[in-house]
GROMACS .gro file of C-alpha atoms in nm:
model
  219
    1MET     CA    1   1.664   0.110  -0.417
    2SER     CA    2   1.767  -0.233  -0.284
    3ASN     CA    3   1.607  -0.381   0.026
    4MET     CA    4   1.924  -0.323   0.230
    5ASN     CA    5   1.956   0.039   0.116
    6GLN     CA    6   1.592   0.102   0.204
    7THR     CA    7   1.634  -0.065   0.543
    8ILE     CA    8   1.923   0.166   0.627
    9ILE     CA    9   1.743   0.483   0.517
   10ASP     CA   10   1.428   0.377   0.701
   11ALA     CA   11   1.632   0.332   1.020
   12PHE     CA   12   1.770   0.686   0.992
   13LYS     CA   13   1.420   0.822   0.933
   14PHE     CA   14   1.291   0.624   1.233
   15ARG     CA   15   1.557   0.752   1.471
   16HIS     CA   16   1.486   1.075   1.656
   17ALA     CA   17   1.601   1.234   1.980
   18THR     CA   18   1.355   1.057   2.209
   19LYS     CA   19   1.284   1.289   2.502
   20GLN     CA   20   1.069   1.045   2.696
   21PHE     CA   21   1.071   0.667   2.681
   22ASP     CA   22   0.799   0.423   2.782
   23PRO     CA   23   0.928   0.300   3.120
   24SER     CA   24   0.722  -0.019   3.094
   25LYS     CA   25   0.916  -0.137   2.788
   26LYS     CA   26   1.266  -0.279   2.825
   27VAL     CA   27   1.524  -0.345   2.556
   28SER     CA   28   1.604  -0.716   2.543
   29ASP     CA   29   1.942  -0.837   2.663
   30GLU     CA   30   2.023  -0.960   2.313
   31ASP     CA   31   1.941  -0.627   2.148
   32PHE     CA   32   2.128  -0.422   2.405
   33GLU     CA   33   2.437  -0.643   2.386
   34THR     CA   34   2.432  -0.586   2.009
   35ILE     CA   35   2.414  -0.210   2.065
   36LEU     CA   36   2.709  -0.225   2.304
   37GLU     CA   37   2.904  -0.441   2.060
   38ALA     CA   38   2.846  -0.181   1.788
   39GLY     CA   39   3.018   0.070   2.017
   40ARG     CA   40   3.301  -0.162   2.115
   41LEU     CA   41   3.371  -0.263   1.755
   42SER     CA   42   3.364   0.094   1.624
   43PRO     CA   43   3.666   0.240   1.445
   44SER     CA   44   3.889   0.492   1.617
   45SER     CA   45   4.184   0.703   1.512
   46LEU     CA   46   4.495   0.484   1.505
   47GLY     CA   47   4.274   0.207   1.644
   48LEU     CA   48   4.335   0.331   1.998
   49GLU     CA   49   3.979   0.285   2.129
   50PRO     CA   50   4.001   0.577   2.377
   51TRP     CA   51   3.664   0.510   2.539
   52HIS     CA   52   3.479   0.336   2.818
   53PHE     CA   53   3.105   0.265   2.833
   54VAL     CA   54   2.922   0.275   3.166
   55VAL     CA   55   2.567   0.138   3.170
   56VAL     CA   56   2.377   0.313   3.450
   57GLN     CA   57   2.088   0.092   3.561
   58SER     CA   58   2.098   0.199   3.926
   59GLU     CA   59   1.792   0.414   4.000
   60THR     CA   60   1.980   0.565   4.294
   61LEU     CA   61   2.264   0.683   4.071
   62ARG     CA   62   2.023   0.807   3.805
   63ASP     CA   63   1.848   1.014   4.073
   64LYS     CA   64   2.182   1.161   4.182
   65LEU     CA   65   2.266   1.260   3.825
   66LYS     CA   66   1.925   1.408   3.748
   67PRO     CA   67   1.958   1.750   3.922
   68TYR     CA   68   2.273   1.821   3.720
   69SER     CA   69   2.162   1.671   3.388
   70TRP     CA   70   1.906   1.917   3.253
   71GLY     CA   71   1.920   1.760   2.908
   72ALA     CA   72   1.833   1.416   3.044
   73GLN     CA   73   1.551   1.482   3.290
   74LYS     CA   74   1.287   1.257   3.135
   75GLN     CA   75   1.536   1.013   2.987
   76LEU     CA   76   1.697   0.933   3.323
   77ASP     CA   77   1.353   0.848   3.461
   78THR     CA   78   1.229   0.642   3.169
   79ALA     CA   79   1.515   0.497   2.960
   80SER     CA   80   1.542   0.120   2.955
   81HIS     CA   81   1.921   0.158   2.945
   82PHE     CA   82   2.124   0.471   3.012
   83VAL     CA   83   2.488   0.490   2.906
   84LEU     CA   84   2.772   0.727   2.992
   85ILE     CA   85   3.057   0.731   2.742
   86PHE     CA   86   3.394   0.828   2.887
   87ALA     CA   87   3.688   0.959   2.685
   88ARG     CA   88   4.040   0.860   2.783
   89LYS     CA   89   4.290   1.128   2.877
   90ASN     CA   90   4.651   1.167   2.759
   91VAL     CA   91   4.651   0.894   2.495
   92THR     CA   92   5.004   0.917   2.356
   93SER     CA   93   5.245   0.658   2.224
   94GLN     CA   94   5.435   0.658   2.555
   95SER     CA   95   5.131   0.621   2.779
   96GLU     CA   96   5.094   0.297   2.972
   97TYR     CA   97   4.752   0.247   2.810
   98VAL     CA   98   4.884   0.262   2.452
   99GLN     CA   99   5.185   0.044   2.525
  100ASN     CA  100   4.960  -0.219   2.686
  101LEU     CA  101   4.723  -0.196   2.390
  102ILE     CA  102   4.982  -0.245   2.118
  103ARG     CA  103   5.162  -0.521   2.305
  104GLY     CA  104   4.885  -0.707   2.487
  105VAL     CA  105   4.581  -0.654   2.264
  106LYS     CA  106   4.711  -0.585   1.916
  107GLN     CA  107   5.024  -0.796   1.981
  108TYR     CA  108   5.264  -0.611   1.756
  109GLU     CA  109   5.603  -0.771   1.706
  110GLU     CA  110   5.847  -0.608   1.948
  111SER     CA  111   6.077  -0.512   1.662
  112THR     CA  112   5.801  -0.305   1.500
  113ILE     CA  113   5.700  -0.108   1.808
  114PRO     CA  114   5.956   0.177   1.769
  115ALA     CA  115   5.818   0.244   1.419
  116VAL     CA  116   5.461   0.226   1.549
  117ASN     CA  117   5.546   0.476   1.825
  118GLU     CA  118   5.703   0.708   1.570
  119LYS     CA  119   5.396   0.682   1.345
  120PHE     CA  120   5.168   0.772   1.636
  121ASP     CA  121   5.390   1.063   1.741
  122ASN     CA  122   5.415   1.206   1.390
  123PHE     CA  123   5.041   1.185   1.337
  124GLN     CA  124   4.956   1.347   1.667
  125THR     CA  125   5.211   1.625   1.611
  126ASN     CA  126   5.108   1.700   1.252
  127PHE     CA  127   4.740   1.706   1.347
  128HIS     CA  128   4.810   1.918   1.659
  129ILE     CA  129   4.662   1.647   1.878
  130ASN     CA  130   4.942   1.637   2.132
  131ASP     CA  131   4.984   2.013   2.170
  132ASN     CA  132   4.855   1.984   2.526
  133GLU     CA  133   4.634   1.773   2.753
  134ARG     CA  134   4.321   1.952   2.631
  135THR     CA  135   4.385   1.882   2.262
  136LEU     CA  136   4.457   1.518   2.346
  137TYR     CA  137   4.131   1.491   2.537
  138ASP     CA  138   3.928   1.666   2.266
  139TRP     CA  139   4.070   1.423   2.009
  140ALA     CA  140   3.970   1.126   2.226
  141SER     CA  141   3.622   1.272   2.274
  142LYS     CA  142   3.582   1.297   1.896
  143GLN     CA  143   3.643   0.924   1.876
  144THR     CA  144   3.367   0.849   2.126
  145TYR     CA  145   3.115   1.011   1.892
  146ILE     CA  146   3.196   0.753   1.626
  147ALA     CA  147   3.097   0.482   1.874
  148LEU     CA  148   2.793   0.686   1.981
  149GLY     CA  149   2.670   0.717   1.622
  150ASN     CA  150   2.716   0.349   1.555
  151MET     CA  151   2.529   0.255   1.872
  152MET     CA  152   2.232   0.479   1.786
  153THR     CA  153   2.217   0.355   1.426
  154THR     CA  154   2.233  -0.005   1.543
  155ALA     CA  155   1.953   0.067   1.789
  156ALA     CA  156   1.740   0.218   1.512
  157LEU     CA  157   1.795  -0.087   1.292
  158LEU     CA  158   1.666  -0.296   1.583
  159GLY     CA  159   1.363  -0.069   1.632
  160VAL     CA  160   1.508   0.075   1.954
  161ASP     CA  161   1.490   0.448   2.025
  162SER     CA  162   1.775   0.660   2.156
  163CYS     CA  163   1.873   1.009   2.258
  164PRO     CA  164   2.227   1.152   2.290
  165MET     CA  165   2.278   1.421   2.554
  166GLU     CA  166   2.544   1.683   2.626
  167GLY     CA  167   2.316   1.888   2.852
  168PHE     CA  168   2.473   1.829   3.192
  169ASP     CA  169   2.689   2.008   3.448
  170LEU     CA  170   3.024   1.856   3.365
  171ASP     CA  171   3.190   1.944   3.696
  172LYS     CA  172   2.906   1.824   3.920
  173VAL     CA  173   2.847   1.502   3.725
  174THR     CA  174   3.222   1.435   3.730
  175GLU     CA  175   3.225   1.490   4.105
  176ILE     CA  176   2.932   1.252   4.162
  177LEU     CA  177   3.081   0.976   3.949
  178ALA     CA  178   3.424   1.018   4.108
  179ASP     CA  179   3.275   1.002   4.459
  180GLU     CA  180   3.089   0.684   4.358
  181GLY     CA  181   3.416   0.528   4.240
  182ILE     CA  182   3.284   0.503   3.885
  183LEU     CA  183   3.499   0.766   3.715
  184ASP     CA  184   3.878   0.766   3.744
  185THR     CA  185   3.937   1.134   3.671
  186GLU     CA  186   4.311   1.083   3.623
  187HIS     CA  187   4.247   0.871   3.315
  188PHE     CA  188   3.895   0.957   3.193
  189GLY     CA  189   3.644   1.236   3.147
  190ILE     CA  190   3.275   1.228   3.055
  191SER     CA  191   3.220   1.279   2.684
  192VAL     CA  192   2.847   1.225   2.632
  193MET     CA  193   2.537   1.049   2.767
  194VAL     CA  194   2.289   0.839   2.567
  195GLY     CA  195   1.960   0.676   2.659
  196PHE     CA  196   1.796   0.376   2.491
  197GLY     CA  197   1.440   0.246   2.509
  198TYR     CA  198   1.108   0.275   2.332
  199ARG     CA  199   0.933   0.604   2.260
  200ALA     CA  200   0.639   0.699   2.478
  201GLU     CA  201   0.475   0.872   2.182
  202GLU     CA  202   0.540   0.938   1.817
  203PRO     CA  203   0.733   1.257   1.727
  204ALA     CA  204   0.523   1.555   1.628
  205HIS     CA  205   0.671   1.566   1.278
  206GLY     CA  206   0.884   1.358   1.045
  207LYS     CA  207   1.255   1.391   0.983
  208VAL     CA  208   1.354   1.748   0.897
  209ARG     CA  209   1.695   1.810   0.742
  210GLN     CA  210   1.856   2.058   0.506
  211ASN     CA  211   1.830   1.981   0.135
  212LYS     CA  212   2.108   1.750   0.022
  213ASP     CA  213   2.225   2.006  -0.234
  214ASP     CA  214   2.298   2.244   0.055
  215VAL     CA  215   2.516   2.000   0.247
  216ILE     CA  216   2.677   1.781  -0.020
  217SER     CA  217   2.927   1.894  -0.284
  218TRP     CA  218   3.092   1.687  -0.557
  219VAL     CA  219   3.421   1.811  -0.701
   0.00000   0.00000   0.00000
């Protein structure tokens, strides 16, 4: 196995769902910016980037989230950096967000935009993405997990621990973030939380996964 291959596998073996971080150890600005960049540069379906990353460093806000985030009790207290990943709602070809993206960011030629819109519409219809607001939101949430995975893998390559979390009261956390002016509920919902830092102690056992023959098929 080449050095690069071994480095990658070692990073995946190193990474585990860190339940408690060492609060005295902080991730460097350089390392955390790299982790955030891994999320920002992640691929997304149709390149629509339907996400927003909120880094929660406020102890006051962390304390407000804690009673309604049972899956993040120790992480909220100890993580060097704690991130909420939002998923964008109603991402369709005719939405203001998509039109601004393809014109202002991707800078498509105006003459090509009708064909681009048609491509988006056909894809979303054939894949049952635009059946309703819920299917659109679920599709966007799936994209955020690509960014989440890339951020955690990047962290592991840097020797930084992480833990993804879905264990929270969605309605109460949404309410808190909306009241704080952090979450625009018309355009976003909370997809997942993730903490970063350095483990307080080593995991009790090594990486445990199913045998590769049970999860991989070649045809």
